[in-house]
């Protein structure tokens, strides 16, 4: 029987937040990081927080964005964990409220089966401050997980969901293993597996 493991990207597969790193390029890291933290803690609507942060990125050269996205630090154990899951028969998928500019690159590097994220809009070589995509809302990940399970014929009993922030909670009703990885308290309260150490290989102990 096919099994499924869905990972969040920022602060789960990647050690940090992509948007925070990009924002440093225009001197807005403090402002963006503050909004990110409130959104991940569930204090702000995810869509409103996302659009407000992306607006602060307007004017950054797009090649610079790609360079930043391709140099992000992976979480310790990410490569080994994905490889082991695939050897055990899992489909491994990334759901990110961040950006395909990062997830597409690292999805290929990690060897995941698919990745779903948002896209930073750019025009004439610069970010426009606009964003679109399939992971824009608080409940986007849960809805996408249901669609993926239906498409692949995978039940919640054969599903693992791994994340760190409030927007990952919508996946948990559809996964037997609900993993809070170095997560905010709001997600830990809804998890049945809590990992506090930055080492994704610890997930393998719960399979």
Tab-separated table of C-alpha atoms in Angstrom:
chain	number	residue	atom	x	y	z
A	1	UNK	CA	0.000	0.000	0.000
A	2	UNK	CA	1.304	3.458	-0.926
A	3	UNK	CA	2.141	5.725	1.989
A	4	UNK	CA	2.491	9.498	2.063
A	5	UNK	CA	4.666	11.906	4.054
A	6	UNK	CA	4.052	15.633	3.621
A	7	UNK	CA	6.640	18.125	4.838
A	8	UNK	CA	6.393	21.836	5.371
A	9	UNK	CA	9.463	23.561	3.873
A	10	UNK	CA	10.432	26.640	5.889
A	11	UNK	CA	11.840	25.791	9.347
A	12	UNK	CA	11.103	22.091	8.664
A	13	UNK	CA	13.061	20.859	5.643
A	14	UNK	CA	14.955	24.141	5.531
A	15	UNK	CA	16.583	25.637	8.629
A	16	UNK	CA	15.013	29.090	8.567
A	17	UNK	CA	12.354	31.111	6.730
A	18	UNK	CA	12.889	31.841	3.034
A	19	UNK	CA	11.017	35.144	3.102
A	20	UNK	CA	13.085	36.386	6.029
A	21	UNK	CA	16.295	35.677	4.109
A	22	UNK	CA	15.034	37.399	0.949
A	23	UNK	CA	13.899	40.452	2.915
A	24	UNK	CA	17.452	41.096	4.092
A	25	UNK	CA	18.247	42.094	0.503
A	26	UNK	CA	16.069	45.206	0.822
A	27	UNK	CA	16.706	46.040	4.471
A	28	UNK	CA	13.321	44.758	5.638
A	29	UNK	CA	14.380	41.630	7.536
A	30	UNK	CA	13.325	42.873	10.979
A	31	UNK	CA	9.870	43.933	9.794
A	32	UNK	CA	9.268	40.771	7.770
A	33	UNK	CA	10.585	38.458	10.503
A	34	UNK	CA	8.241	40.009	13.052
A	35	UNK	CA	5.215	39.353	10.824
A	36	UNK	CA	6.444	35.832	10.054
A	37	UNK	CA	6.700	34.962	13.736
A	38	UNK	CA	3.189	36.225	14.483
A	39	UNK	CA	1.755	34.343	11.502
A	40	UNK	CA	3.462	31.071	12.470
A	41	UNK	CA	2.199	31.479	16.040
A	42	UNK	CA	-1.364	31.790	14.720
A	43	UNK	CA	-1.744	35.423	15.746
A	44	UNK	CA	-2.319	36.699	12.196
A	45	UNK	CA	-4.351	35.481	9.219
A	46	UNK	CA	-1.863	33.700	6.974
A	47	UNK	CA	-3.048	35.290	3.709
A	48	UNK	CA	-2.900	38.801	5.130
A	49	UNK	CA	0.515	38.166	6.670
A	50	UNK	CA	1.875	36.677	3.448
A	51	UNK	CA	0.718	39.512	1.210
A	52	UNK	CA	1.910	42.167	3.677
A	53	UNK	CA	5.378	40.618	3.819
A	54	UNK	CA	5.703	40.162	0.057
A	55	UNK	CA	4.765	43.817	-0.502
A	56	UNK	CA	7.902	44.727	1.448
A	57	UNK	CA	10.047	42.821	-1.082
A	58	UNK	CA	9.186	45.049	-4.040
A	59	UNK	CA	12.175	46.074	-6.158
A	60	UNK	CA	14.595	43.287	-5.220
A	61	UNK	CA	16.423	42.044	-8.349
A	62	UNK	CA	15.024	38.653	-9.344
A	63	UNK	CA	18.435	37.023	-9.990
A	64	UNK	CA	19.376	37.953	-6.425
A	65	UNK	CA	16.192	36.292	-5.156
A	66	UNK	CA	17.044	33.081	-6.991
A	67	UNK	CA	20.578	33.141	-5.634
A	68	UNK	CA	19.279	33.488	-2.067
A	69	UNK	CA	16.696	30.727	-2.577
A	70	UNK	CA	19.302	28.318	-3.907
A	71	UNK	CA	21.680	28.842	-0.976
A	72	UNK	CA	19.283	28.208	1.911
A	73	UNK	CA	20.517	25.842	4.644
A	74	UNK	CA	18.795	22.471	4.790
A	75	UNK	CA	17.674	21.160	8.159
A	76	UNK	CA	20.110	18.590	9.600
A	77	UNK	CA	19.063	15.121	8.496
A	78	UNK	CA	16.745	16.322	5.715
A	79	UNK	CA	18.492	14.498	2.898
A	80	UNK	CA	18.825	11.219	4.798
A	81	UNK	CA	15.250	11.311	6.063
A	82	UNK	CA	13.711	11.847	2.623
A	83	UNK	CA	15.896	9.118	1.168
A	84	UNK	CA	14.900	6.646	3.908
A	85	UNK	CA	11.193	7.432	3.600
A	86	UNK	CA	11.315	6.767	-0.126
A	87	UNK	CA	13.126	3.475	0.485
A	88	UNK	CA	10.290	2.549	2.857
A	89	UNK	CA	7.695	3.132	0.137
A	90	UNK	CA	6.520	6.623	1.013
A	91	UNK	CA	5.592	9.282	-1.490
A	92	UNK	CA	7.329	12.412	-0.147
A	93	UNK	CA	5.700	15.755	-0.911
A	94	UNK	CA	6.431	19.353	0.137
A	95	UNK	CA	3.665	21.843	0.952
A	96	UNK	CA	4.966	25.376	1.516
A	97	UNK	CA	3.374	28.716	2.251
A	98	UNK	CA	6.672	30.026	0.917
A	99	UNK	CA	7.874	30.085	-2.659
A	100	UNK	CA	8.525	27.704	-5.552
A	101	UNK	CA	11.677	29.664	-6.301
A	102	UNK	CA	13.082	27.725	-3.318
A	103	UNK	CA	10.968	24.555	-3.149
A	104	UNK	CA	11.467	23.590	-6.810
A	105	UNK	CA	15.240	23.799	-6.439
A	106	UNK	CA	15.426	21.904	-3.148
A	107	UNK	CA	12.663	19.493	-4.111
A	108	UNK	CA	14.873	18.265	-6.936
A	109	UNK	CA	17.937	18.234	-4.702
A	110	UNK	CA	16.144	16.209	-2.013
A	111	UNK	CA	14.443	13.906	-4.490
A	112	UNK	CA	10.870	14.525	-3.330
A	113	UNK	CA	7.963	13.360	-5.484
A	114	UNK	CA	6.235	16.746	-5.738
A	115	UNK	CA	6.198	20.214	-4.197
A	116	UNK	CA	3.421	22.785	-3.933
A	117	UNK	CA	4.070	26.411	-3.005
A	118	UNK	CA	3.402	30.023	-3.927
A	119	UNK	CA	5.200	32.063	-6.581
A	120	UNK	CA	6.830	35.464	-6.185
A	121	UNK	CA	5.770	37.619	-9.129
A	122	UNK	CA	8.524	39.434	-10.984
A	123	UNK	CA	8.590	41.772	-13.965
A	124	UNK	CA	11.477	43.297	-15.906
A	125	UNK	CA	13.928	41.550	-13.588
A	126	UNK	CA	12.566	42.791	-10.254
A	127	UNK	CA	10.038	41.607	-7.664
A	128	UNK	CA	6.717	43.400	-7.983
A	129	UNK	CA	5.551	42.858	-4.415
A	130	UNK	CA	2.829	40.453	-5.610
A	131	UNK	CA	2.406	36.748	-4.898
A	132	UNK	CA	0.081	34.001	-6.079
A	133	UNK	CA	-0.255	30.261	-5.753
A	134	UNK	CA	-1.907	27.276	-4.143
A	135	UNK	CA	-0.721	27.734	-0.540
A	136	UNK	CA	-1.997	31.231	0.252
A	137	UNK	CA	-4.460	30.568	3.072
A	138	UNK	CA	-4.618	29.110	6.579
A	139	UNK	CA	-6.363	25.953	5.343
A	140	UNK	CA	-4.564	25.525	1.994
A	141	UNK	CA	-2.349	22.656	3.123
A	142	UNK	CA	-5.224	20.629	4.553
A	143	UNK	CA	-7.290	21.031	1.404
A	144	UNK	CA	-4.362	20.110	-0.836
A	145	UNK	CA	-3.614	17.069	1.316
A	146	UNK	CA	-7.186	15.817	0.888
A	147	UNK	CA	-6.959	16.258	-2.886
A	148	UNK	CA	-3.635	14.443	-3.008
A	149	UNK	CA	-4.935	11.541	-0.916
A	150	UNK	CA	-7.946	11.207	-3.200
A	151	UNK	CA	-5.758	11.297	-6.311
A	152	UNK	CA	-3.295	8.703	-5.001
A	153	UNK	CA	-5.786	6.543	-3.124
A	154	UNK	CA	-3.988	7.060	0.191
A	155	UNK	CA	-5.854	7.057	3.509
A	156	UNK	CA	-5.166	9.278	6.533
A	157	UNK	CA	-3.955	6.128	8.314
A	158	UNK	CA	-1.104	5.918	5.776
A	159	UNK	CA	-0.245	9.628	5.996
A	160	UNK	CA	2.352	11.586	7.976
A	161	UNK	CA	2.235	15.399	8.147
A	162	UNK	CA	5.268	17.330	9.430
A	163	UNK	CA	5.362	21.039	10.161
A	164	UNK	CA	6.244	23.819	12.582
A	165	UNK	CA	3.672	26.602	12.311
A	166	UNK	CA	-0.008	27.425	12.625
A	167	UNK	CA	-0.682	27.033	8.887
A	168	UNK	CA	0.428	23.386	9.122
A	169	UNK	CA	-2.402	22.526	11.530
A	170	UNK	CA	-4.933	22.145	8.711
A	171	UNK	CA	-3.075	18.969	7.608
A	172	UNK	CA	-3.360	17.237	10.956
A	173	UNK	CA	-7.003	16.037	10.751
A	174	UNK	CA	-6.026	14.045	7.641
A	175	UNK	CA	-2.848	12.396	8.957
A	176	UNK	CA	-2.449	9.566	11.456
A	177	UNK	CA	0.959	10.903	12.467
A	178	UNK	CA	0.773	14.622	13.210
A	179	UNK	CA	4.363	15.752	13.726
A	180	UNK	CA	5.274	19.083	15.317
A	181	UNK	CA	8.936	19.640	14.444
A	182	UNK	CA	10.669	22.333	16.526
A	183	UNK	CA	7.217	23.862	16.387
A	184	UNK	CA	5.264	26.734	17.853
A	185	UNK	CA	3.090	25.891	20.840
A	186	UNK	CA	-0.131	26.212	18.819
A	187	UNK	CA	0.958	23.268	16.645
A	188	UNK	CA	2.452	21.172	19.435
A	189	UNK	CA	-0.949	21.117	21.153
A	190	UNK	CA	-2.494	19.451	18.093
A	191	UNK	CA	0.321	16.972	17.412
A	192	UNK	CA	0.730	13.358	18.492
A	193	UNK	CA	4.477	13.414	17.762
A	194	UNK	CA	6.613	16.301	19.067
A	195	UNK	CA	10.278	16.612	18.083
A	196	UNK	CA	12.189	19.388	19.815
A	197	UNK	CA	15.666	18.855	18.361
A	198	UNK	CA	16.792	20.142	14.957
A	199	UNK	CA	17.405	16.716	13.429
A	200	UNK	CA	14.847	15.335	10.987
A	201	UNK	CA	16.274	11.843	11.355
A	202	UNK	CA	14.461	11.688	14.708
A	203	UNK	CA	11.222	11.374	12.705
A	204	UNK	CA	12.339	7.926	11.578
A	205	UNK	CA	12.100	6.669	15.180
A	206	UNK	CA	8.308	7.052	14.987
A	207	UNK	CA	7.714	5.040	11.810
